[in-house]
PDB file of C-alpha atoms and ligand atoms in Angstrom:
ATOM      1  CA  MET A  18      -4.671  -9.805   0.427  1.00 93.00           C
ATOM      2  CA  GLY A  19      -6.760  -6.972  -1.019  1.00 96.00           C
ATOM      3  CA  LEU A  20      -5.343  -4.489   1.479  1.00 97.00           C
ATOM      4  CA  VAL A  21      -2.179  -2.458   1.856  1.00 97.00           C
ATOM      5  CA  PRO A  22      -1.846  -0.954   5.334  1.00 97.00           C
ATOM      6  CA  VAL A  23       0.077   2.311   4.908  1.00 97.00           C
ATOM      7  CA  ILE A  24       2.273   2.793   7.952  1.00 96.00           C
ATOM      8  CA  VAL A  25       4.021   5.887   9.298  1.00 96.00           C
ATOM      9  CA  ILE A  26       6.263   4.763  12.111  1.00 95.00           C
ATOM     10  CA  ASN A  27       8.220   7.197  14.243  1.00 93.00           C
ATOM     11  CA  ASP A  28       9.857   4.741  16.579  1.00 93.00           C
ATOM     12  CA  ALA A  29      11.340   1.541  15.150  1.00 93.00           C
ATOM     13  CA  GLU A  30      10.661  -0.080  18.560  1.00 94.00           C
ATOM     14  CA  ASP A  31       6.983  -0.153  17.561  1.00 95.00           C
ATOM     15  CA  ALA A  32       7.694  -2.253  14.459  1.00 95.00           C
ATOM     16  CA  ILE A  33       7.518  -5.657  16.169  1.00 95.00           C
ATOM     17  CA  PRO A  34       4.225  -5.144  18.054  1.00 96.00           C
ATOM     18  CA  LEU A  35       2.820  -3.652  14.862  1.00 96.00           C
ATOM     19  CA  GLY A  36       3.871  -6.666  12.776  1.00 95.00           C
ATOM     20  CA  LYS A  37       2.243  -8.874  15.415  1.00 95.00           C
ATOM     21  CA  ALA A  38      -0.977  -6.797  15.369  1.00 96.00           C
ATOM     22  CA  LEU A  39      -1.208  -7.062  11.579  1.00 96.00           C
ATOM     23  CA  ALA A  40      -0.585 -10.803  11.568  1.00 94.00           C
ATOM     24  CA  GLU A  41      -3.129 -11.339  14.361  1.00 95.00           C
ATOM     25  CA  GLY A  42      -5.679  -9.313  12.396  1.00 96.00           C
ATOM     26  CA  GLY A  43      -5.197 -11.712   9.467  1.00 97.00           C
ATOM     27  CA  LEU A  44      -3.189  -9.364   7.282  1.00 97.00           C
ATOM     28  CA  PRO A  45       0.411 -10.480   6.799  1.00 94.00           C
ATOM     29  CA  GLY A  46       1.476  -7.445   4.776  1.00 95.00           C
ATOM     30  CA  ALA A  47       2.654  -3.883   5.373  1.00 95.00           C
ATOM     31  CA  GLU A  48       3.787  -0.787   3.517  1.00 98.00           C
ATOM     32  CA  VAL A  49       6.194   1.143   5.723  1.00 98.00           C
ATOM     33  CA  THR A  50       6.501   4.683   4.397  1.00 98.00           C
ATOM     34  CA  PHE A  51       9.789   6.524   4.006  1.00 98.00           C
ATOM     35  CA  ARG A  52       8.283   9.557   5.721  1.00 96.00           C
ATOM     36  CA  THR A  53      10.218   8.998   8.911  1.00 95.00           C
ATOM     37  CA  ALA A  54      13.825   8.217   9.731  1.00 95.00           C
ATOM     38  CA  ALA A  55      12.689   4.948  11.356  1.00 96.00           C
ATOM     39  CA  ALA A  56      11.375   3.442   8.090  1.00 97.00           C
ATOM     40  CA  ALA A  57      14.364   1.328   7.026  1.00 97.00           C
ATOM     41  CA  GLN A  58      14.933   0.014  10.547  1.00 97.00           C
ATOM     42  CA  ALA A  59      11.236  -0.837  10.906  1.00 97.00           C
ATOM     43  CA  ILE A  60      11.256  -2.723   7.586  1.00 97.00           C
ATOM     44  CA  ARG A  61      14.328  -4.658   8.699  1.00 97.00           C
ATOM     45  CA  ALA A  62      12.782  -5.486  12.094  1.00 96.00           C
ATOM     46  CA  ILE A  63       9.472  -6.706  10.661  1.00 96.00           C
ATOM     47  CA  SER A  64      11.064  -8.750   7.896  1.00 94.00           C
ATOM     48  CA  GLU A  65      13.527 -10.419  10.280  1.00 95.00           C
ATOM     49  CA  LYS A  66      10.993 -11.184  12.999  1.00 94.00           C
ATOM     50  CA  PHE A  67       8.047 -12.079  10.755  1.00 94.00           C
ATOM     51  CA  PRO A  68       9.399 -13.684   7.574  1.00 93.00           C
ATOM     52  CA  ALA A  69       5.849 -14.596   6.539  1.00 93.00           C
ATOM     53  CA  VAL A  70       4.796 -10.940   6.497  1.00 94.00           C
ATOM     54  CA  LEU A  71       5.178  -9.282   3.096  1.00 97.00           C
ATOM     55  CA  VAL A  72       6.833  -5.957   3.904  1.00 97.00           C
ATOM     56  CA  GLY A  73       7.355  -3.172   1.420  1.00 98.00           C
ATOM     57  CA  ALA A  74       8.364   0.463   1.392  1.00 98.00           C
ATOM     58  CA  GLY A  75       6.065   3.387   0.638  1.00 98.00           C
ATOM     59  CA  THR A  76       6.476   7.071  -0.161  1.00 98.00           C
ATOM     60  CA  VAL A  77       9.642   6.204  -2.059  1.00 98.00           C
ATOM     61  CA  LEU A  78      10.642   9.420  -3.818  1.00 98.00           C
ATOM     62  CA  THR A  79      14.180   8.653  -5.004  1.00 98.00           C
ATOM     63  CA  ALA A  80      16.182   5.732  -6.353  1.00 98.00           C
ATOM     64  CA  GLN A  81      18.437   6.114  -3.296  1.00 98.00           C
ATOM     65  CA  GLN A  82      15.459   5.528  -0.966  1.00 98.00           C
ATOM     66  CA  ALA A  83      14.456   2.519  -3.060  1.00 98.00           C
ATOM     67  CA  LYS A  84      17.999   1.181  -2.623  1.00 98.00           C
ATOM     68  CA  GLU A  85      17.888   1.667   1.162  1.00 98.00           C
ATOM     69  CA  ALA A  86      14.450   0.076   1.358  1.00 98.00           C
ATOM     70  CA  ILE A  87      15.477  -2.985  -0.632  1.00 98.00           C
ATOM     71  CA  SER A  88      18.679  -3.409   1.433  1.00 98.00           C
ATOM     72  CA  ALA A  89      16.529  -3.297   4.576  1.00 97.00           C
ATOM     73  CA  GLY A  90      14.376  -6.151   3.240  1.00 97.00           C
ATOM     74  CA  ALA A  91      11.540  -4.389   1.408  1.00 98.00           C
ATOM     75  CA  GLN A  92       9.904  -6.850  -0.963  1.00 98.00           C
ATOM     76  CA  PHE A  93       8.003  -4.209  -2.915  1.00 98.00           C
ATOM     77  CA  VAL A  94       8.139  -0.468  -3.458  1.00 98.00           C
ATOM     78  CA  VAL A  95       5.234   2.003  -3.575  1.00 98.00           C
ATOM     79  CA  ALA A  96       5.532   5.622  -4.680  1.00 98.00           C
ATOM     80  CA  PRO A  97       3.027   8.477  -4.649  1.00 98.00           C
ATOM     81  CA  GLY A  98       3.902   9.456  -8.226  1.00 98.00           C
ATOM     82  CA  PHE A  99       5.390   8.048 -11.401  1.00 98.00           C
ATOM     83  CA  ASN A 100       9.101   8.725 -10.972  1.00 98.00           C
ATOM     84  CA  ILE A 101      10.957   7.085 -13.814  1.00 98.00           C
ATOM     85  CA  ARG A 102      14.222   6.801 -11.840  1.00 98.00           C
ATOM     86  CA  VAL A 103      12.498   4.967  -8.990  1.00 98.00           C
ATOM     87  CA  VAL A 104      10.629   2.729 -11.436  1.00 98.00           C
ATOM     88  CA  ASP A 105      13.755   1.910 -13.482  1.00 98.00           C
ATOM     89  CA  PHE A 106      15.809   1.173 -10.375  1.00 98.00           C
ATOM     90  CA  CYS A 107      13.195  -1.255  -9.016  1.00 98.00           C
ATOM     91  CA  LEU A 108      12.814  -2.967 -12.395  1.00 98.00           C
ATOM     92  CA  GLU A 109      16.608  -3.413 -12.585  1.00 98.00           C
ATOM     93  CA  GLN A 110      16.547  -4.905  -9.077  1.00 98.00           C
ATOM     94  CA  GLN A 111      13.555  -7.075 -10.017  1.00 98.00           C
ATOM     95  CA  ILE A 112      11.528  -5.670  -7.132  1.00 98.00           C
ATOM     96  CA  PRO A 113       7.806  -5.149  -7.734  1.00 98.00           C
ATOM     97  CA  VAL A 114       7.074  -1.424  -7.952  1.00 98.00           C
ATOM     98  CA  PHE A 115       3.698   0.298  -7.725  1.00 98.00           C
ATOM     99  CA  PRO A 116       4.012   3.949  -8.752  1.00 98.00           C
ATOM    100  CA  GLY A 117       1.164   6.352  -8.123  1.00 98.00           C
ATOM    101  CA  VAL A 118      -0.893   7.538 -11.082  1.00 98.00           C
ATOM    102  CA  CYS A 119      -4.020   9.623 -11.517  1.00 97.00           C
ATOM    103  CA  THR A 120      -4.078  10.630 -15.192  1.00 98.00           C
ATOM    104  CA  PRO A 121      -4.202   8.686 -18.485  1.00 98.00           C
ATOM    105  CA  THR A 122      -0.765  10.100 -19.374  1.00 98.00           C
ATOM    106  CA  GLU A 123       0.761   8.621 -16.206  1.00 98.00           C
ATOM    107  CA  ILE A 124      -0.976   5.285 -16.751  1.00 98.00           C
ATOM    108  CA  GLU A 125       0.472   5.141 -20.249  1.00 98.00           C
ATOM    109  CA  ALA A 126       3.964   5.987 -18.989  1.00 98.00           C
ATOM    110  CA  ALA A 127       3.598   2.991 -16.656  1.00 98.00           C
ATOM    111  CA  LEU A 128       2.312   0.800 -19.495  1.00 98.00           C
ATOM    112  CA  ASP A 129       5.450   1.704 -21.465  1.00 98.00           C
ATOM    113  CA  LYS A 130       7.401   0.144 -18.593  1.00 98.00           C
ATOM    114  CA  ALA A 131       5.197  -2.970 -18.789  1.00 97.00           C
ATOM    115  CA  LEU A 132       3.734  -2.303 -15.326  1.00 98.00           C
ATOM    116  CA  SER A 133       0.252  -3.659 -14.816  1.00 97.00           C
ATOM    117  CA  VAL A 134      -0.482  -2.849 -11.158  1.00 98.00           C
ATOM    118  CA  LEU A 135      -0.532   0.830 -10.221  1.00 98.00           C
ATOM    119  CA  LYS A 136      -1.334   2.839  -7.134  1.00 98.00           C
ATOM    120  CA  PHE A 137      -4.241   5.211  -7.788  1.00 98.00           C
ATOM    121  CA  PHE A 138      -3.441   8.286  -5.720  1.00 98.00           C
ATOM    122  CA  PRO A 139      -4.923  10.437  -4.189  1.00 98.00           C
ATOM    123  CA  ALA A 140      -8.040   8.333  -4.681  1.00 98.00           C
ATOM    124  CA  GLU A 141     -10.770  10.247  -2.845  1.00 98.00           C
ATOM    125  CA  ALA A 142      -9.464  13.766  -3.476  1.00 98.00           C
ATOM    126  CA  ILE A 143      -9.125  13.258  -7.237  1.00 98.00           C
ATOM    127  CA  GLY A 144     -12.666  11.940  -7.697  1.00 98.00           C
ATOM    128  CA  GLY A 145     -13.065   8.645  -5.902  1.00 98.00           C
ATOM    129  CA  VAL A 146     -14.825   5.576  -7.240  1.00 98.00           C
ATOM    130  CA  SER A 147     -16.532   7.313 -10.183  1.00 98.00           C
ATOM    131  CA  TYR A 148     -13.256   8.847 -11.398  1.00 98.00           C
ATOM    132  CA  LEU A 149     -11.485   5.492 -11.086  1.00 98.00           C
ATOM    133  CA  LYS A 150     -14.274   3.754 -12.994  1.00 98.00           C
ATOM    134  CA  ALA A 151     -13.938   6.249 -15.841  1.00 98.00           C
ATOM    135  CA  ILE A 152     -10.150   6.336 -15.977  1.00 98.00           C
ATOM    136  CA  SER A 153      -9.732   2.552 -15.782  1.00 98.00           C
ATOM    137  CA  ALA A 154     -12.168   1.803 -18.630  1.00 97.00           C
ATOM    138  CA  PRO A 155      -9.690   2.149 -21.527  1.00 98.00           C
ATOM    139  CA  TYR A 156      -6.946   0.204 -19.704  1.00 98.00           C
ATOM    140  CA  SER A 157      -8.340  -3.272 -19.262  1.00 95.00           C
ATOM    141  CA  THR A 158      -4.946  -4.839 -18.494  1.00 96.00           C
ATOM    142  CA  VAL A 159      -4.224  -2.531 -15.543  1.00 98.00           C
ATOM    143  CA  ARG A 160      -5.276  -3.179 -11.943  1.00 98.00           C
ATOM    144  CA  PHE A 161      -5.243  -0.370  -9.415  1.00 98.00           C
ATOM    145  CA  ILE A 162      -4.535   0.095  -5.721  1.00 98.00           C
ATOM    146  CA  PRO A 163      -6.637   3.121  -4.719  1.00 98.00           C
ATOM    147  CA  THR A 164      -5.036   4.959  -1.805  1.00 98.00           C
ATOM    148  CA  GLY A 165      -5.664   8.294  -0.148  1.00 98.00           C
ATOM    149  CA  GLY A 166      -8.900   8.771   1.748  1.00 98.00           C
ATOM    150  CA  VAL A 167      -9.904   5.104   1.634  1.00 97.00           C
ATOM    151  CA  ASN A 168     -11.484   3.961   4.898  1.00 95.00           C
ATOM    152  CA  ALA A 169     -13.808   1.386   6.452  1.00 93.00           C
ATOM    153  CA  GLU A 170     -16.832   3.249   5.021  1.00 95.00           C
ATOM    154  CA  ASN A 171     -15.848   3.448   1.332  1.00 97.00           C
ATOM    155  CA  LEU A 172     -13.642   0.332   1.115  1.00 96.00           C
ATOM    156  CA  ARG A 173     -16.480  -1.863  -0.150  1.00 95.00           C
ATOM    157  CA  GLN A 174     -17.232   0.479  -3.084  1.00 97.00           C
ATOM    158  CA  TYR A 175     -13.622   0.455  -4.261  1.00 97.00           C
ATOM    159  CA  LEU A 176     -13.157  -3.296  -3.842  1.00 96.00           C
ATOM    160  CA  SER A 177     -16.294  -3.935  -5.865  1.00 95.00           C
ATOM    161  CA  LEU A 178     -14.637  -2.518  -9.008  1.00 96.00           C
ATOM    162  CA  SER A 179     -13.009  -5.247 -11.080  1.00 95.00           C
ATOM    163  CA  ALA A 180     -10.139  -2.844 -11.865  1.00 97.00           C
ATOM    164  CA  VAL A 181      -9.220  -2.745  -8.163  1.00 98.00           C
ATOM    165  CA  LEU A 182      -6.642  -5.264  -6.990  1.00 97.00           C
ATOM    166  CA  ALA A 183      -6.353  -3.956  -3.431  1.00 98.00           C
ATOM    167  CA  CYS A 184      -6.961  -0.814  -1.398  1.00 98.00           C
ATOM    168  CA  GLY A 185      -4.286   1.051   0.493  1.00 97.00           C
ATOM    169  CA  GLY A 186      -4.656   3.297   3.475  1.00 96.00           C
ATOM    170  CA  SER A 187      -3.656   4.345   6.914  1.00 96.00           C
ATOM    171  CA  TRP A 188      -7.062   4.054   8.582  1.00 95.00           C
ATOM    172  CA  MET A 189      -6.269   0.573   9.949  1.00 95.00           C
ATOM    173  CA  VAL A 190      -2.858   1.564  11.275  1.00 96.00           C
ATOM    174  CA  SER A 191      -3.009   5.289  11.937  1.00 93.00           C
ATOM    175  CA  SER A 192       0.105   6.886  13.377  1.00 92.00           C
ATOM    176  CA  GLN A 193      -1.975   8.054  16.366  1.00 93.00           C
ATOM    177  CA  LEU A 194      -2.838   4.438  17.204  1.00 96.00           C
ATOM    178  CA  ILE A 195       0.801   3.415  16.808  1.00 95.00           C
ATOM    179  CA  ALA A 196       2.024   6.332  18.944  1.00 91.00           C
ATOM    180  CA  ALA A 197      -0.560   5.474  21.632  1.00 94.00           C
ATOM    181  CA  ARG A 198       0.510   1.806  21.334  1.00 95.00           C
ATOM    182  CA  GLN A 199      -3.117   0.782  20.785  1.00 97.00           C
ATOM    183  CA  PHE A 200      -2.154  -2.419  19.018  1.00 97.00           C
ATOM    184  CA  ASP A 201      -5.418  -4.155  19.992  1.00 97.00           C
ATOM    185  CA  GLU A 202      -7.378  -1.469  18.160  1.00 97.00           C
ATOM    186  CA  ILE A 203      -5.083  -1.921  15.133  1.00 97.00           C
ATOM    187  CA  THR A 204      -5.806  -5.663  15.163  1.00 97.00           C
ATOM    188  CA  ARG A 205      -9.540  -4.933  15.424  1.00 97.00           C
ATOM    189  CA  ARG A 206      -9.516  -2.513  12.468  1.00 96.00           C
ATOM    190  CA  VAL A 207      -7.329  -4.819  10.394  1.00 97.00           C
ATOM    191  CA  SER A 208      -9.557  -7.789  11.046  1.00 97.00           C
ATOM    192  CA  GLU A 209     -12.685  -5.742  10.195  1.00 95.00           C
ATOM    193  CA  ALA A 210     -11.094  -4.767   6.854  1.00 95.00           C
ATOM    194  CA  VAL A 211      -9.930  -8.340   6.160  1.00 97.00           C
ATOM    195  CA  ASN A 212     -13.489  -9.595   6.735  1.00 96.00           C
ATOM    196  CA  LEU A 213     -14.883  -6.962   4.420  1.00 94.00           C
ATOM    197  CA  VAL A 214     -12.464  -8.024   1.654  1.00 95.00           C
ATOM    198  CA  LYS A 215     -13.626 -11.645   2.111  1.00 94.00           C
ATOM    199  CA  GLN A 216     -17.298 -10.621   1.969  1.00 93.00           C
ATOM    200  CA  VAL A 217     -16.854  -8.509  -1.168  1.00 90.00           C
ATOM    201  CA  ARG A 218     -14.865 -11.230  -2.927  1.00 88.00           C
ATOM    202  CA  GLU A 219     -17.420 -13.910  -2.024  1.00 89.00           C
ATOM    203  CA  GLY A 220     -20.139 -11.599  -3.403  1.00 84.00           C
ATOM    204  CA  LEU A 221     -18.237 -11.052  -6.662  1.00 74.00           C
ATOM    205  CA  LYS A 222     -17.836 -14.786  -7.373  1.00 68.00           C
TER     206      LYS A 222
HETATM  207  C1  3PG B   1      -0.329   7.173   1.196  1.00 62.14           C
HETATM  208  O1  3PG B   1       0.723   7.439   1.748  1.00 62.14           O
HETATM  209  O2  3PG B   1      -0.423   6.320   0.316  1.00 62.14           O
HETATM  210  C2  3PG B   1      -1.532   7.940   1.565  1.00 62.14           C
HETATM  211  O3  3PG B   1      -1.168   9.179   2.081  1.00 62.14           O
HETATM  212  C3  3PG B   1      -2.390   7.218   2.528  1.00 62.14           C
HETATM  213  O4  3PG B   1      -3.543   7.944   2.570  1.00 62.14           O
HETATM  214  P1  3PG B   1      -4.557   7.889   3.808  1.00 62.14           P
HETATM  215  O5  3PG B   1      -3.795   8.321   4.999  1.00 62.14           O
HETATM  216  O6  3PG B   1      -5.661   8.826   3.399  1.00 62.14           O
HETATM  217  O7  3PG B   1      -5.030   6.470   3.919  1.00 62.14           O
END
Protein backbone atom coordinates (compact mmCIF):
# COMPACT_ATOMS: atom_id res chain seq x y z
CA MET A 1 0.00 0.00 0.00
CA GLY A 2 2.95 2.33 0.57
CA LEU A 3 1.24 3.98 3.53
CA VAL A 4 0.68 3.19 7.18
CA PRO A 5 -1.92 5.48 8.76
CA VAL A 6 -0.94 5.85 12.42
CA ILE A 7 -4.11 6.09 14.47
CA VAL A 8 -4.69 7.32 18.02
CA ILE A 9 -8.27 6.52 18.91
CA ASN A 10 -9.85 7.60 22.17
CA ASP A 11 -13.30 6.22 21.63
CA ALA A 12 -13.68 2.72 20.18
CA GLU A 13 -17.06 3.87 18.77
CA ASP A 14 -15.08 5.82 16.17
CA ALA A 15 -13.35 2.67 14.88
CA ILE A 16 -16.05 1.67 12.38
CA PRO A 17 -16.49 5.06 10.67
CA LEU A 18 -12.71 5.34 10.60
CA GLY A 19 -12.31 1.92 8.94
CA LYS A 20 -14.94 3.01 6.41
CA ALA A 21 -13.14 6.33 5.76
CA LEU A 22 -9.84 4.54 5.14
CA ALA A 23 -11.40 1.98 2.81
CA GLU A 24 -13.26 4.71 0.90
CA GLY A 25 -10.01 6.64 0.53
CA GLY A 26 -8.47 3.56 -1.12
CA LEU A 27 -6.31 2.51 1.81
CA PRO A 28 -7.41 -0.77 3.38
CA GLY A 29 -4.84 -0.71 6.19
CA ALA A 30 -4.42 0.81 9.64
CA GLU A 31 -2.00 0.93 12.55
CA VAL A 32 -3.97 1.47 15.75
CA THR A 33 -1.60 2.65 18.46
CA PHE A 34 -1.60 1.30 22.01
CA ARG A 35 -1.52 4.86 23.34
CA THR A 36 -5.12 4.76 24.46
CA ALA A 37 -7.24 2.28 26.38
CA ALA A 38 -9.52 1.95 23.33
CA ALA A 39 -6.80 0.43 21.10
CA ALA A 40 -7.57 -3.29 21.49
CA GLN A 41 -11.32 -2.75 21.15
CA ALA A 42 -10.80 -0.58 18.06
CA ILE A 43 -8.59 -3.25 16.45
CA ARG A 44 -11.23 -5.88 17.18
CA ALA A 45 -14.03 -3.70 15.77
CA ILE A 46 -12.20 -2.86 12.54
CA SER A 47 -11.02 -6.40 11.92
CA GLU A 48 -14.49 -7.87 12.52
CA LYS A 49 -16.37 -5.32 10.44
CA PHE A 50 -13.82 -4.92 7.64
CA PRO A 51 -12.04 -8.25 7.15
CA ALA A 52 -10.37 -6.88 4.01
CA VAL A 53 -8.66 -4.11 5.98
CA LEU A 54 -5.19 -5.04 7.22
CA VAL A 55 -5.19 -3.87 10.83
CA GLY A 56 -2.14 -3.82 13.06
CA ALA A 57 -1.09 -2.43 16.41
CA GLY A 58 1.35 0.42 16.95
CA THR A 59 3.28 1.86 19.88
CA VAL A 60 3.65 -1.66 21.24
CA LEU A 61 6.07 -1.33 24.16
CA THR A 62 5.73 -4.71 25.89
CA ALA A 63 5.22 -8.35 25.00
CA GLN A 64 1.99 -8.20 27.02
CA GLN A 65 0.65 -5.43 24.75
CA ALA A 66 1.69 -7.46 21.71
CA LYS A 67 -0.28 -10.39 23.15
CA GLU A 68 -3.39 -8.24 23.70
CA ALA A 69 -3.09 -6.75 20.22
CA ILE A 70 -2.78 -10.13 18.53
CA SER A 71 -5.74 -11.54 20.52
CA ALA A 72 -7.79 -8.54 19.38
CA GLY A 73 -7.00 -9.36 15.73
CA ALA A 74 -3.87 -7.32 14.98
CA GLN A 75 -2.19 -8.75 11.90
CA PHE A 76 1.08 -6.90 12.42
CA VAL A 77 2.89 -5.12 15.23
CA VAL A 78 4.80 -1.82 15.08
CA ALA A 79 7.00 -0.48 17.86
CA PRO A 80 8.80 2.84 18.27
CA GLY A 81 12.03 1.11 19.33
CA PHE A 82 13.84 -2.19 19.07
CA ASN A 83 12.56 -4.09 22.10
CA ILE A 84 13.88 -7.62 21.95
CA ARG A 85 11.03 -9.04 24.08
CA VAL A 86 8.39 -7.57 21.77
CA VAL A 87 10.29 -8.75 18.69
CA ASP A 88 10.82 -12.29 20.05
CA PHE A 89 7.19 -12.61 21.12
CA CYS A 90 5.91 -11.60 17.66
CA LEU A 91 8.36 -13.92 15.91
CA GLU A 92 7.19 -16.81 18.13
CA GLN A 93 3.59 -15.95 17.24
CA GLN A 94 4.54 -15.63 13.56
CA ILE A 95 3.15 -12.10 13.43
CA PRO A 96 5.02 -9.59 11.26
CA VAL A 97 6.81 -7.08 13.49
CA PHE A 98 8.28 -3.73 12.49
CA PRO A 99 10.43 -2.35 15.31
CA GLY A 100 11.64 1.23 15.20
CA VAL A 101 15.31 1.88 14.48
CA CYS A 102 17.42 4.96 13.87
CA THR A 103 21.03 3.83 14.31
CA PRO A 104 23.24 1.24 12.57
CA THR A 105 23.48 -0.68 15.86
CA GLU A 106 19.69 -1.04 16.03
CA ILE A 107 19.48 -2.04 12.37
CA GLU A 108 22.05 -4.75 12.99
CA ALA A 109 20.17 -6.02 16.06
CA ALA A 110 17.14 -6.37 13.77
CA LEU A 111 19.22 -8.10 11.09
CA ASP A 112 20.31 -10.63 13.73
CA LYS A 113 16.62 -11.46 14.11
CA ALA A 114 16.32 -11.85 10.32
CA LEU A 115 13.98 -8.84 10.07
CA SER A 116 14.11 -7.04 6.76
CA VAL A 117 11.43 -4.35 7.12
CA LEU A 118 11.97 -1.77 9.85
CA LYS A 119 10.25 1.38 11.01
CA PHE A 120 12.60 4.36 10.74
CA PHE A 121 11.67 6.56 13.69
CA PRO A 122 11.57 9.51 14.38
CA ALA A 123 12.19 10.17 10.70
CA GLU A 124 12.13 13.96 10.39
CA ALA A 125 13.57 14.79 13.81
CA ILE A 126 16.58 12.49 13.40
CA GLY A 127 17.59 13.89 10.01
CA GLY A 128 14.93 13.14 7.45
CA VAL A 129 15.52 11.93 3.91
CA SER A 130 19.26 12.67 3.83
CA TYR A 131 19.88 10.77 7.08
CA LEU A 132 17.83 7.82 5.83
CA LYS A 133 19.72 7.79 2.54
CA ALA A 134 23.04 7.64 4.40
CA ILE A 135 22.02 5.08 7.01
CA SER A 136 20.33 2.74 4.52
CA ALA A 137 23.30 2.59 2.13
CA PRO A 138 25.20 -0.25 3.85
CA TYR A 139 22.04 -2.33 4.40
CA SER A 140 20.81 -3.17 0.93
CA THR A 141 18.51 -5.97 2.12
CA VAL A 142 16.55 -3.74 4.52
CA ARG A 143 13.47 -1.69 3.59
CA PHE A 144 12.28 1.08 5.85
CA ILE A 145 8.99 2.63 6.93
CA PRO A 146 9.87 6.24 7.81
CA THR A 147 7.50 7.60 10.45
CA GLY A 148 7.47 10.70 12.59
CA GLY A 149 6.98 14.05 10.89
CA VAL A 150 6.04 12.58 7.51
CA ASN A 151 3.24 14.54 5.84
CA ALA A 152 1.65 15.37 2.49
CA GLU A 153 4.53 17.78 1.72
CA ASN A 154 7.53 15.48 2.27
CA LEU A 155 5.89 12.12 1.45
CA ARG A 156 7.07 12.17 -2.17
CA GLN A 157 10.74 12.62 -1.16
CA TYR A 158 10.65 9.62 1.17
CA LEU A 159 8.76 7.37 -1.24
CA SER A 160 11.27 8.15 -3.97
CA LEU A 161 14.03 6.35 -2.03
CA SER A 162 14.34 2.72 -3.09
CA ALA A 163 15.03 1.79 0.56
CA VAL A 164 11.54 2.99 1.51
CA LEU A 165 8.78 0.39 1.48
CA ALA A 166 6.05 2.63 2.89
CA CYS A 167 5.61 5.79 4.93
CA GLY A 168 3.82 5.96 8.24
CA GLY A 169 2.14 8.90 9.85
CA SER A 170 -0.80 10.46 11.54
CA TRP A 171 -1.32 13.37 9.15
CA MET A 172 -4.04 11.51 7.22
CA VAL A 173 -5.89 10.41 10.35
CA SER A 174 -5.06 12.95 13.03
CA SER A 175 -6.69 12.46 16.40
CA GLN A 176 -8.24 15.94 16.07
CA LEU A 177 -10.04 14.85 12.89
CA ILE A 178 -11.20 11.64 14.57
CA ALA A 179 -12.37 13.50 17.69
CA ALA A 180 -14.25 16.02 15.50
CA ARG A 181 -15.67 13.07 13.51
CA GLN A 182 -14.44 14.66 10.27
CA PHE A 183 -14.37 11.35 8.44
CA ASP A 184 -14.85 13.01 5.03
CA GLU A 185 -11.65 14.99 5.56
CA ILE A 186 -9.87 11.75 6.56
CA THR A 187 -11.05 10.12 3.32
CA ARG A 188 -9.86 13.16 1.36
CA ARG A 189 -6.38 13.12 2.94
CA VAL A 190 -6.09 9.36 2.58
CA SER A 191 -7.07 9.47 -1.06
CA GLU A 192 -4.60 12.33 -1.73
CA ALA A 193 -1.80 10.23 -0.17
CA VAL A 194 -2.87 7.08 -2.06
CA ASN A 195 -2.73 9.03 -5.35
CA LEU A 196 0.70 10.37 -4.52
CA VAL A 197 1.98 6.82 -3.86
CA LYS A 198 0.61 5.76 -7.27
CA GLN A 199 2.24 8.74 -9.01
CA VAL A 200 5.64 8.15 -7.38
CA ARG A 201 5.56 4.43 -8.16
CA GLU A 202 4.58 5.05 -11.79
CA GLY A 203 7.47 7.53 -12.02
CA LEU A 204 9.95 5.02 -10.57
CA LYS A 205 9.07 2.29 -13.09
C1 LIG B 1 4.23 7.13 15.46
O1 LIG B 1 3.52 6.83 16.40
O2 LIG B 1 4.72 6.29 14.71
C2 LIG B 1 4.56 8.55 15.24
O3 LIG B 1 4.45 9.25 16.43
C3 LIG B 1 3.71 9.17 14.20
O4 LIG B 1 4.30 10.37 13.96
P1 LIG B 1 3.51 11.61 13.32
O5 LIG B 1 2.39 11.91 14.24
O6 LIG B 1 4.55 12.69 13.24
O7 LIG B 1 3.03 11.17 11.97
